[in-house]
mmCIF file of C-alpha atoms in Angstrom:
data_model
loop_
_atom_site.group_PDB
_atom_site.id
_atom_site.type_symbol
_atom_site.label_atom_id
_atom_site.label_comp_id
_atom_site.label_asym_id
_atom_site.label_seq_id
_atom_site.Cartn_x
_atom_site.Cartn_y
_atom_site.Cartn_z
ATOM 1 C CA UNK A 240 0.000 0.000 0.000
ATOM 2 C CA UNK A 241 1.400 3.403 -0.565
ATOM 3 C CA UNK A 242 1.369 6.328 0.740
ATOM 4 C CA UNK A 243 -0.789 8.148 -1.734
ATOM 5 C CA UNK A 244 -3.309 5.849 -0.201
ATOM 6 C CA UNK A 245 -2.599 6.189 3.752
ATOM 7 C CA UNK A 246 -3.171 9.261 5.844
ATOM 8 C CA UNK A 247 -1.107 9.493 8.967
ATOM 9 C CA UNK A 248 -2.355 10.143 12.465
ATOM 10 C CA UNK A 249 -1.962 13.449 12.101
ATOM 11 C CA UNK A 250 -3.908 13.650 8.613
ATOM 12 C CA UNK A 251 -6.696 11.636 10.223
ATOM 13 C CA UNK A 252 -7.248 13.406 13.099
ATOM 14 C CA UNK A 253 -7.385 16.817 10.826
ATOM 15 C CA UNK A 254 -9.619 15.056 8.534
ATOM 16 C CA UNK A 255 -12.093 14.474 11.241
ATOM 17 C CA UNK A 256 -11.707 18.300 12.995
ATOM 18 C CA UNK A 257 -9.931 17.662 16.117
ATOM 19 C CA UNK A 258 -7.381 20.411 16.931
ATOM 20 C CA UNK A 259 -4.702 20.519 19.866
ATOM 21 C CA UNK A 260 -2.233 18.934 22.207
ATOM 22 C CA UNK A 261 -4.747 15.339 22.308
ATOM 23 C CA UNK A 262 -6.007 15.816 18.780
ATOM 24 C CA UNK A 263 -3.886 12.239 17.909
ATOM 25 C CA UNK A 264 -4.907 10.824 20.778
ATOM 26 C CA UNK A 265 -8.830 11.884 20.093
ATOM 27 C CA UNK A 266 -8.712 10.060 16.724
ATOM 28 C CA UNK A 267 -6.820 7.731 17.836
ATOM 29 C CA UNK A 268 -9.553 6.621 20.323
ATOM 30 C CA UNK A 269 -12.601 7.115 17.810
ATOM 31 C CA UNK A 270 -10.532 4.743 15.042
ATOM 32 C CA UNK A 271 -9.981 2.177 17.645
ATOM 33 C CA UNK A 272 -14.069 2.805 18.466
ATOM 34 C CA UNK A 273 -14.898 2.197 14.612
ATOM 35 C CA UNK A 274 -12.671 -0.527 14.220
ATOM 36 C CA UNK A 275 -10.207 0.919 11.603
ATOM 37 C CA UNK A 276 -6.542 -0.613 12.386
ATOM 38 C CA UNK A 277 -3.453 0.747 11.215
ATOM 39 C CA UNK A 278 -1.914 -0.365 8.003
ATOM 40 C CA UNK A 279 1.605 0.551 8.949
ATOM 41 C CA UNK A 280 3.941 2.500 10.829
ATOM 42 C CA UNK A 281 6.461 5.241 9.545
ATOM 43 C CA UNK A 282 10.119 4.321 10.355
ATOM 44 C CA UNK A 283 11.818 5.896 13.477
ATOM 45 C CA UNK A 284 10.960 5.882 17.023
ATOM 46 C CA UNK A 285 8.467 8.678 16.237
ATOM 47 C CA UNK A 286 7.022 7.537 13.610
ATOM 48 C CA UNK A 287 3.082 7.742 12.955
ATOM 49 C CA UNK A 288 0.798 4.968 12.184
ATOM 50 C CA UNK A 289 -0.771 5.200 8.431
ATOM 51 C CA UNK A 290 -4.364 4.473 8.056
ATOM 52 C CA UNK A 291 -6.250 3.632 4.504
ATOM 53 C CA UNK A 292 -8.363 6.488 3.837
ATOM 54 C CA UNK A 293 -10.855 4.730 2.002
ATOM 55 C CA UNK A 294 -11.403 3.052 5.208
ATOM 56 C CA UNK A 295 -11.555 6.008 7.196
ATOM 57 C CA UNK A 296 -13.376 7.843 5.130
ATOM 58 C CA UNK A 297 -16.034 4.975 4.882
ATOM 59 C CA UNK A 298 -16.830 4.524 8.855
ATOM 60 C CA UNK A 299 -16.662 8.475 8.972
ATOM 61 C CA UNK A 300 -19.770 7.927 6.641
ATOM 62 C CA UNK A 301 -20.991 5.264 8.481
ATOM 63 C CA UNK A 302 -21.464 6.844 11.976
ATOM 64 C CA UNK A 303 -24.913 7.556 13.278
ATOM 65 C CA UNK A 304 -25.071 11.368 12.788
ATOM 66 C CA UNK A 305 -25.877 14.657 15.033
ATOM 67 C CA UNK A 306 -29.013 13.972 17.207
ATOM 68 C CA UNK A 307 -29.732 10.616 16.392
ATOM 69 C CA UNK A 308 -30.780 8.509 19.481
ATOM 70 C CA UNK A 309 -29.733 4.805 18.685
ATOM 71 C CA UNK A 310 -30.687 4.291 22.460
ATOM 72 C CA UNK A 311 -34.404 4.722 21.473
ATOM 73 C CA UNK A 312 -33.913 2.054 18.769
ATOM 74 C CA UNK A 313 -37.065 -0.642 19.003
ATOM 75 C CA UNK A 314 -39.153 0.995 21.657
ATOM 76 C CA UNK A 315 -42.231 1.921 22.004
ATOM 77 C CA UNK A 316 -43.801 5.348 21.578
ATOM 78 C CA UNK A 317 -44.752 7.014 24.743
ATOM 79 C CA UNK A 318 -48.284 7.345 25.506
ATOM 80 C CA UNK A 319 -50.028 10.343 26.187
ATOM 81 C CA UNK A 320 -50.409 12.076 29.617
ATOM 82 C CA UNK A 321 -53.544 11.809 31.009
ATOM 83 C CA UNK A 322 -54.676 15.234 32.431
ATOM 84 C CA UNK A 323 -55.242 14.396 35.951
ATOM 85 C CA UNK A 324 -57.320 17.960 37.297
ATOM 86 C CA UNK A 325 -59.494 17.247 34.347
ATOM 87 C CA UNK A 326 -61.182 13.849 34.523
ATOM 88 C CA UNK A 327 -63.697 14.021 31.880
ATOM 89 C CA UNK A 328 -60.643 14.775 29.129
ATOM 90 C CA UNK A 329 -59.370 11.242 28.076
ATOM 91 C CA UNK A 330 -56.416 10.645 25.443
ATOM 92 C CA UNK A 331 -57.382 8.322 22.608
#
């Protein structure tokens, strides 16, 4: 695989906005939560890890999305309140 298709850390963590002193750490953390694995290391005792961007961008894609509740997934809607200081109003 070459470089022109890996991003490093780095490029991963800019890709998906994080900014600062734990910016690789961030991504880091969110590939490991996507399941995305490193395809290989740059050489040194610095060196980053390279990811495939195809793959990265693909479970970018794949996540949920702003203000989606996957905890609500398969439940039943709530039911009505009942007006209790008003007994003759019923909910159908």
């Amino acid at each position: 695989m070459s470089h022109d298709e890996t991003w490093t850390l780095s490029e991963v963590a800019a890709f998906l906005g994080y900014r600062g002193d734990k910016a690789t750490g961030s991504a880091r953390r969110q590939l490991s939560r996507w399941g995305v694995k490193a395809r290989g290391r740059a050489a040194g005792r610095g060196g980053e890890s390279y990811f495939d961007i195809a793959e990265v961008k693909a479970a970018y894609a794949a996540r949920p999305g702003r203000g989606r509740r996957t905890d609500l997934k398969d439940q039943a809607p709530a039911k009505a309140a009942i007006d209790t200081n008003n007994p003759k109003e019923t909910t159908s």
